[in-house]
PDB file of C-alpha atoms in Angstrom:
ATOM      1  CA  MET A   1     -81.277  -3.414  43.503  1.00  0.00           C
ATOM      2  CA  VAL A   2     -84.759  -2.791  42.077  1.00  0.00           C
ATOM      3  CA  TYR A   3     -87.751  -4.361  43.848  1.00  0.00           C
ATOM      4  CA  ASP A   4     -90.888  -5.364  41.956  1.00  0.00           C
ATOM      5  CA  THR A   5     -93.281  -4.800  44.848  1.00  0.00           C
ATOM      6  CA  ASP A   6     -93.503  -2.872  48.073  1.00  0.00           C
ATOM      7  CA  GLU A   7     -93.609  -6.167  49.934  1.00  0.00           C
ATOM      8  CA  GLU A   8     -90.210  -7.170  48.525  1.00  0.00           C
ATOM      9  CA  GLN A   9     -88.759  -3.799  49.502  1.00  0.00           C
ATOM     10  CA  ILE A  10     -90.145  -4.135  53.042  1.00  0.00           C
ATOM     11  CA  GLU A  11     -88.796  -7.678  53.378  1.00  0.00           C
ATOM     12  CA  ALA A  12     -85.379  -6.532  52.154  1.00  0.00           C
ATOM     13  CA  LEU A  13     -85.406  -3.682  54.675  1.00  0.00           C
ATOM     14  CA  LYS A  14     -86.310  -6.100  57.461  1.00  0.00           C
ATOM     15  CA  GLY A  15     -83.456  -8.354  56.492  1.00  0.00           C
ATOM     16  CA  TRP A  16     -80.984  -5.478  56.400  1.00  0.00           C
ATOM     17  CA  TRP A  17     -82.187  -4.315  59.832  1.00  0.00           C
ATOM     18  CA  GLU A  18     -81.799  -7.798  61.304  1.00  0.00           C
ATOM     19  CA  GLU A  19     -78.213  -7.912  60.061  1.00  0.00           C
ATOM     20  CA  ASN A  20     -77.167  -4.332  60.809  1.00  0.00           C
ATOM     21  CA  GLY A  21     -79.645  -2.830  63.247  1.00  0.00           C
ATOM     22  CA  THR A  22     -77.755  -3.709  66.426  1.00  0.00           C
ATOM     23  CA  SER A  23     -74.424  -2.359  65.183  1.00  0.00           C
ATOM     24  CA  LEU A  24     -76.160   0.800  63.932  1.00  0.00           C
ATOM     25  CA  ILE A  25     -77.728   1.432  67.337  1.00  0.00           C
ATOM     26  CA  ILE A  26     -74.409   0.827  69.072  1.00  0.00           C
ATOM     27  CA  GLY A  27     -72.730   3.258  66.692  1.00  0.00           C
ATOM     28  CA  ILE A  28     -75.341   5.947  67.362  1.00  0.00           C
ATOM     29  CA  VAL A  29     -75.019   5.415  71.124  1.00  0.00           C
ATOM     30  CA  LEU A  30     -71.229   5.712  70.923  1.00  0.00           C
ATOM     31  CA  VAL A  31     -71.423   8.905  68.874  1.00  0.00           C
ATOM     32  CA  LEU A  32     -73.868  10.443  71.343  1.00  0.00           C
ATOM     33  CA  ALA A  33     -71.723   9.329  74.268  1.00  0.00           C
ATOM     34  CA  VAL A  34     -68.644  10.959  72.755  1.00  0.00           C
ATOM     35  CA  LEU A  35     -70.588  14.124  71.930  1.00  0.00           C
ATOM     36  CA  PHE A  36     -72.132  14.580  75.359  1.00  0.00           C
ATOM     37  CA  GLY A  37     -68.964  13.353  77.105  1.00  0.00           C
ATOM     38  CA  SER A  38     -66.929  15.971  75.276  1.00  0.00           C
ATOM     39  CA  ARG A  39     -69.384  18.716  76.207  1.00  0.00           C
ATOM     40  CA  TYR A  40     -69.398  17.595  79.827  1.00  0.00           C
ATOM     41  CA  TRP A  41     -65.588  17.487  79.901  1.00  0.00           C
ATOM     42  CA  GLN A  42     -65.343  20.977  78.434  1.00  0.00           C
ATOM     43  CA  SER A  43     -67.917  22.321  80.876  1.00  0.00           C
ATOM     44  CA  SER A  44     -66.206  20.626  83.823  1.00  0.00           C
ATOM     45  CA  ARG A  45     -62.813  21.912  82.697  1.00  0.00           C
ATOM     46  CA  ALA A  46     -64.131  25.476  82.443  1.00  0.00           C
ATOM     47  CA  GLU A  47     -65.657  25.204  85.901  1.00  0.00           C
ATOM     48  CA  GLN A  48     -62.402  23.853  87.358  1.00  0.00           C
ATOM     49  CA  ALA A  49     -60.427  26.646  85.694  1.00  0.00           C
ATOM     50  CA  GLY A  50     -62.772  29.209  87.220  1.00  0.00           C
ATOM     51  CA  LEU A  51     -62.380  27.794  90.710  1.00  0.00           C
ATOM     52  CA  ALA A  52     -58.599  27.632  90.358  1.00  0.00           C
ATOM     53  CA  SER A  53     -58.526  31.195  89.079  1.00  0.00           C
ATOM     54  CA  ASP A  54     -60.514  32.400  92.102  1.00  0.00           C
ATOM     55  CA  LEU A  55     -58.048  30.773  94.498  1.00  0.00           C
ATOM     56  CA  TYR A  56     -55.078  32.263  92.692  1.00  0.00           C
ATOM     57  CA  VAL A  57     -56.619  35.748  92.617  1.00  0.00           C
ATOM     58  CA  GLN A  58     -57.300  35.506  96.337  1.00  0.00           C
ATOM     59  CA  MET A  59     -53.696  34.496  96.980  1.00  0.00           C
ATOM     60  CA  SER A  60     -52.334  37.214  94.692  1.00  0.00           C
ATOM     61  CA  ASP A  61     -54.533  39.939  96.196  1.00  0.00           C
ATOM     62  CA  ASN A  62     -53.469  39.007  99.726  1.00  0.00           C
ATOM     63  CA  ILE A  63     -49.818  39.367  98.749  1.00  0.00           C
ATOM     64  CA  LEU A  64     -50.167  42.534  96.672  1.00  0.00           C
ATOM     65  CA  ASN A  65     -52.226  44.269  99.336  1.00  0.00           C
ATOM     66  CA  ASP A  66     -49.348  43.887 101.779  1.00  0.00           C
ATOM     67  CA  ALA A  67     -46.894  46.590 100.751  1.00  0.00           C
ATOM     68  CA  ASP A  68     -44.408  45.591 103.461  1.00  0.00           C
ATOM     69  CA  LEU A  69     -41.550  43.519 102.061  1.00  0.00           C
ATOM     70  CA  LEU A  70     -41.373  41.633 105.342  1.00  0.00           C
ATOM     71  CA  VAL A  71     -43.345  38.401 105.172  1.00  0.00           C
ATOM     72  CA  ASP A  72     -44.553  37.185 108.557  1.00  0.00           C
ATOM     73  CA  ASP A  73     -45.660  33.645 109.408  1.00  0.00           C
ATOM     74  CA  GLN A  74     -49.343  34.516 109.125  1.00  0.00           C
ATOM     75  CA  GLU A  75     -48.974  35.848 105.593  1.00  0.00           C
ATOM     76  CA  LEU A  76     -46.834  32.900 104.535  1.00  0.00           C
ATOM     77  CA  ASN A  77     -49.224  30.343 106.005  1.00  0.00           C
ATOM     78  CA  ALA A  78     -52.232  31.972 104.337  1.00  0.00           C
ATOM     79  CA  ALA A  79     -50.469  31.834 100.964  1.00  0.00           C
ATOM     80  CA  LEU A  80     -49.284  28.290 101.601  1.00  0.00           C
ATOM     81  CA  THR A  81     -52.830  27.126 102.390  1.00  0.00           C
ATOM     82  CA  LEU A  82     -54.184  28.472  99.095  1.00  0.00           C
ATOM     83  CA  HIS A  83     -51.217  27.145  97.137  1.00  0.00           C
ATOM     84  CA  THR A  84     -51.576  23.693  98.675  1.00  0.00           C
ATOM     85  CA  GLU A  85     -55.241  23.596  97.695  1.00  0.00           C
ATOM     86  CA  LEU A  86     -54.334  24.527  94.140  1.00  0.00           C
ATOM     87  CA  LYS A  87     -51.640  21.839  93.953  1.00  0.00           C
ATOM     88  CA  GLU A  88     -53.825  19.127  95.441  1.00  0.00           C
ATOM     89  CA  ASN A  89     -57.177  19.874  93.815  1.00  0.00           C
ATOM     90  CA  PHE A  90     -56.207  21.695  90.612  1.00  0.00           C
ATOM     91  CA  SER A  91     -52.892  20.113  89.671  1.00  0.00           C
ATOM     92  CA  SER A  92     -53.684  20.325  85.954  1.00  0.00           C
ATOM     93  CA  SER A  93     -54.336  24.067  86.138  1.00  0.00           C
ATOM     94  CA  VAL A  94     -51.734  26.644  85.212  1.00  0.00           C
ATOM     95  CA  TYR A  95     -52.833  28.623  88.280  1.00  0.00           C
ATOM     96  CA  SER A  96     -51.114  26.092  90.531  1.00  0.00           C
ATOM     97  CA  ARG A  97     -47.872  26.991  88.718  1.00  0.00           C
ATOM     98  CA  TYR A  98     -48.526  30.706  89.066  1.00  0.00           C
ATOM     99  CA  SER A  99     -49.145  30.256  92.781  1.00  0.00           C
ATOM    100  CA  ALA A 100     -45.828  28.378  93.064  1.00  0.00           C
ATOM    101  CA  LEU A 101     -44.103  31.437  91.584  1.00  0.00           C
ATOM    102  CA  LEU A 102     -45.791  33.676  94.146  1.00  0.00           C
ATOM    103  CA  LEU A 103     -44.950  31.397  97.034  1.00  0.00           C
ATOM    104  CA  ALA A 104     -41.332  31.170  95.889  1.00  0.00           C
ATOM    105  CA  ARG A 105     -41.166  34.959  95.963  1.00  0.00           C
ATOM    106  CA  LEU A 106     -42.373  34.997  99.552  1.00  0.00           C
ATOM    107  CA  TYR A 107     -39.768  32.433 100.516  1.00  0.00           C
ATOM    108  CA  VAL A 108     -37.037  34.531  98.874  1.00  0.00           C
ATOM    109  CA  GLN A 109     -38.212  37.586 100.820  1.00  0.00           C
ATOM    110  CA  ARG A 110     -37.855  35.503 103.973  1.00  0.00           C
ATOM    111  CA  SER A 111     -34.386  34.293 102.835  1.00  0.00           C
ATOM    112  CA  GLU A 112     -35.709  30.715 102.815  1.00  0.00           C
ATOM    113  CA  LEU A 113     -33.937  29.835  99.596  1.00  0.00           C
ATOM    114  CA  SER A 114     -34.268  26.062  99.752  1.00  0.00           C
ATOM    115  CA  GLU A 115     -38.053  26.309  99.996  1.00  0.00           C
ATOM    116  CA  ALA A 116     -38.119  28.821  97.132  1.00  0.00           C
ATOM    117  CA  ALA A 117     -35.991  26.507  94.999  1.00  0.00           C
ATOM    118  CA  ASN A 118     -38.309  23.584  95.737  1.00  0.00           C
ATOM    119  CA  GLU A 119     -41.375  25.475  94.515  1.00  0.00           C
ATOM    120  CA  LEU A 120     -39.644  26.645  91.337  1.00  0.00           C
ATOM    121  CA  GLN A 121     -38.248  23.200  90.637  1.00  0.00           C
ATOM    122  CA  TRP A 122     -41.742  21.756  91.060  1.00  0.00           C
ATOM    123  CA  ILE A 123     -42.939  23.896  88.154  1.00  0.00           C
ATOM    124  CA  LEU A 124     -40.129  22.667  85.905  1.00  0.00           C
ATOM    125  CA  ASP A 125     -40.721  19.067  86.970  1.00  0.00           C
ATOM    126  CA  ASN A 126     -44.477  19.317  86.308  1.00  0.00           C
ATOM    127  CA  PRO A 127     -44.956  21.154  83.003  1.00  0.00           C
ATOM    128  CA  GLY A 128     -48.020  19.109  82.006  1.00  0.00           C
ATOM    129  CA  LEU A 129     -51.455  20.676  82.327  1.00  0.00           C
ATOM    130  CA  GLY A 130     -53.652  17.778  81.363  1.00  0.00           C
ATOM    131  CA  LEU A 131     -54.463  16.287  77.977  1.00  0.00           C
ATOM    132  CA  PHE A 132     -52.212  17.699  75.226  1.00  0.00           C
ATOM    133  CA  GLN A 133     -51.384  20.865  77.206  1.00  0.00           C
ATOM    134  CA  SER A 134     -48.317  22.160  79.024  1.00  0.00           C
ATOM    135  CA  ILE A 135     -46.998  25.403  80.473  1.00  0.00           C
ATOM    136  CA  ASP A 136     -46.013  27.971  77.868  1.00  0.00           C
ATOM    137  CA  ASP A 137     -42.467  29.060  77.060  1.00  0.00           C
ATOM    138  CA  GLU A 138     -42.746  32.335  78.956  1.00  0.00           C
ATOM    139  CA  LEU A 139     -43.728  30.631  82.204  1.00  0.00           C
ATOM    140  CA  GLU A 140     -41.039  27.980  81.773  1.00  0.00           C
ATOM    141  CA  LEU A 141     -38.292  30.538  81.080  1.00  0.00           C
ATOM    142  CA  THR A 142     -39.479  32.838  83.872  1.00  0.00           C
ATOM    143  CA  THR A 143     -39.318  29.934  86.303  1.00  0.00           C
ATOM    144  CA  ARG A 144     -35.909  28.829  85.058  1.00  0.00           C
ATOM    145  CA  SER A 145     -34.431  32.322  85.366  1.00  0.00           C
ATOM    146  CA  ARG A 146     -35.775  32.774  88.908  1.00  0.00           C
ATOM    147  CA  LEU A 147     -34.543  29.346  89.971  1.00  0.00           C
ATOM    148  CA  ALA A 148     -31.109  30.148  88.555  1.00  0.00           C
ATOM    149  CA  ARG A 149     -30.969  33.320  90.648  1.00  0.00           C
ATOM    150  CA  VAL A 150     -31.966  31.385  93.761  1.00  0.00           C
ATOM    151  CA  ILE A 151     -29.354  28.705  93.100  1.00  0.00           C
ATOM    152  CA  LEU A 152     -26.763  31.403  92.520  1.00  0.00           C
ATOM    153  CA  ALA A 153     -27.723  33.051  95.814  1.00  0.00           C
ATOM    154  CA  GLN A 154     -27.199  29.668  97.456  1.00  0.00           C
ATOM    155  CA  GLY A 155     -23.615  29.750  96.210  1.00  0.00           C
ATOM    156  CA  ASP A 156     -23.746  27.232  93.363  1.00  0.00           C
ATOM    157  CA  ALA A 157     -22.825  29.274  90.297  1.00  0.00           C
ATOM    158  CA  GLU A 158     -22.018  26.205  88.190  1.00  0.00           C
ATOM    159  CA  ALA A 159     -25.481  24.738  88.793  1.00  0.00           C
ATOM    160  CA  ALA A 160     -27.090  28.077  87.913  1.00  0.00           C
ATOM    161  CA  LEU A 161     -25.199  28.182  84.623  1.00  0.00           C
ATOM    162  CA  ALA A 162     -26.103  24.574  83.854  1.00  0.00           C
ATOM    163  CA  LEU A 163     -29.785  25.295  84.443  1.00  0.00           C
ATOM    164  CA  LEU A 164     -29.724  28.215  82.008  1.00  0.00           C
ATOM    165  CA  ASN A 165     -27.723  26.369  79.375  1.00  0.00           C
ATOM    166  CA  GLU A 166     -30.230  23.509  79.187  1.00  0.00           C
ATOM    167  CA  VAL A 167     -32.639  25.485  76.985  1.00  0.00           C
ATOM    168  CA  GLU A 168     -32.729  28.160  74.322  1.00  0.00           C
ATOM    169  CA  PRO A 169     -33.483  31.491  76.040  1.00  0.00           C
ATOM    170  CA  GLY A 170     -35.652  32.946  73.293  1.00  0.00           C
ATOM    171  CA  THR A 171     -37.073  36.280  74.395  1.00  0.00           C
ATOM    172  CA  PHE A 172     -35.314  35.822  77.761  1.00  0.00           C
ATOM    173  CA  ALA A 173     -31.851  36.033  76.189  1.00  0.00           C
ATOM    174  CA  GLY A 174     -31.047  39.297  77.957  1.00  0.00           C
ATOM    175  CA  THR A 175     -32.265  38.072  81.337  1.00  0.00           C
ATOM    176  CA  PHE A 176     -30.297  34.841  80.993  1.00  0.00           C
ATOM    177  CA  ALA A 177     -27.197  36.813  79.983  1.00  0.00           C
ATOM    178  CA  ASP A 178     -27.470  39.040  83.056  1.00  0.00           C
ATOM    179  CA  ILE A 179     -27.718  36.027  85.383  1.00  0.00           C
ATOM    180  CA  LYS A 180     -24.860  34.299  83.591  1.00  0.00           C
ATOM    181  CA  GLY A 181     -22.763  37.418  84.091  1.00  0.00           C
ATOM    182  CA  ASP A 182     -23.350  37.224  87.844  1.00  0.00           C
ATOM    183  CA  ALA A 183     -22.483  33.526  87.817  1.00  0.00           C
ATOM    184  CA  TYR A 184     -19.277  34.096  85.877  1.00  0.00           C
ATOM    185  CA  VAL A 185     -18.234  36.813  88.328  1.00  0.00           C
ATOM    186  CA  ALA A 186     -18.836  34.410  91.217  1.00  0.00           C
ATOM    187  CA  LEU A 187     -16.584  31.884  89.452  1.00  0.00           C
ATOM    188  CA  GLY A 188     -13.891  34.467  88.680  1.00  0.00           C
ATOM    189  CA  ARG A 189     -14.424  34.103  84.921  1.00  0.00           C
ATOM    190  CA  LEU A 190     -14.401  37.835  84.293  1.00  0.00           C
ATOM    191  CA  GLU A 191     -13.970  37.853  80.516  1.00  0.00           C
ATOM    192  CA  GLU A 192     -17.062  35.695  80.102  1.00  0.00           C
ATOM    193  CA  ALA A 193     -18.845  37.912  82.614  1.00  0.00           C
ATOM    194  CA  ARG A 194     -18.038  41.011  80.539  1.00  0.00           C
ATOM    195  CA  GLU A 195     -19.422  39.364  77.412  1.00  0.00           C
ATOM    196  CA  ALA A 196     -22.579  38.298  79.213  1.00  0.00           C
ATOM    197  CA  TYR A 197     -23.169  41.727  80.756  1.00  0.00           C
ATOM    198  CA  GLN A 198     -22.556  43.426  77.421  1.00  0.00           C
ATOM    199  CA  MET A 199     -25.141  41.164  75.798  1.00  0.00           C
ATOM    200  CA  ALA A 200     -27.630  41.965  78.561  1.00  0.00           C
ATOM    201  CA  LEU A 201     -26.880  45.658  78.142  1.00  0.00           C
ATOM    202  CA  ASP A 202     -27.328  45.470  74.362  1.00  0.00           C
ATOM    203  CA  LEU A 203     -30.711  43.818  74.906  1.00  0.00           C
ATOM    204  CA  GLY A 204     -31.798  46.538  77.327  1.00  0.00           C
ATOM    205  CA  ILE A 205     -31.885  44.481  80.537  1.00  0.00           C
ATOM    206  CA  ASN A 206     -31.651  46.743  83.615  1.00  0.00           C
ATOM    207  CA  PRO A 207     -29.260  49.086  81.768  1.00  0.00           C
ATOM    208  CA  ASP A 208     -28.269  51.225  84.752  1.00  0.00           C
ATOM    209  CA  VAL A 209     -27.502  48.274  87.021  1.00  0.00           C
ATOM    210  CA  THR A 210     -25.933  46.195  84.263  1.00  0.00           C
ATOM    211  CA  ARG A 211     -23.671  49.066  83.267  1.00  0.00           C
ATOM    212  CA  LEU A 212     -22.517  49.427  86.862  1.00  0.00           C
ATOM    213  CA  LYS A 213     -21.723  45.711  87.073  1.00  0.00           C
ATOM    214  CA  LEU A 214     -19.872  45.839  83.768  1.00  0.00           C
ATOM    215  CA  ASN A 215     -17.833  48.869  84.836  1.00  0.00           C
ATOM    216  CA  ASP A 216     -17.058  47.231  88.177  1.00  0.00           C
ATOM    217  CA  ILE A 217     -15.295  44.257  86.587  1.00  0.00           C
ATOM    218  CA  SER A 218     -13.699  46.326  83.819  1.00  0.00           C
ATOM    219  CA  SER A 219     -11.919  48.801  86.098  1.00  0.00           C
TER     220      SER A 219
END
């Protein structure tokens, strides 16, 4: 629209502002709120990740610095305290899952298999890491393979096989095959055990040990 005078243009602008000014201001406020909210969320997330990482490193260093395979109550309790803090205060961090893996290892070293299984199962039951994120395939398959070994050690070979068969093994095909071989042996299914061990051997999983296990059931 063409205005004949400046006064007409000013009046038209005033009218437009009266009709649209409030919604325009609200829109600007919302955009700014989203912008600054997103920056705050990213900053807060980075800070939380840093704190979680520090706790995990502390837990990991304490364990790695103890070369003795024997895990006493003091060492276990120290690890459990850090892991509990990660689970309670940083539940959306992947470091709480890593600490569960470490704690499960300590429990296995103490032959406390039920506790180890609980920690590993917790990882599988809680794959979410916050908005639109989850644990990666490597962590999920690592956890599944370790839990299968624990379940097998508890004497439930069928459950161990079922756990492995629930997913595609991907890059863990050899590891899964090796565990399946052990499970098949426990069940007396030796032909399937041979096939599983051979697959593990072909994929280069613990070749010396796997070859011994294969020869043992083939003799």
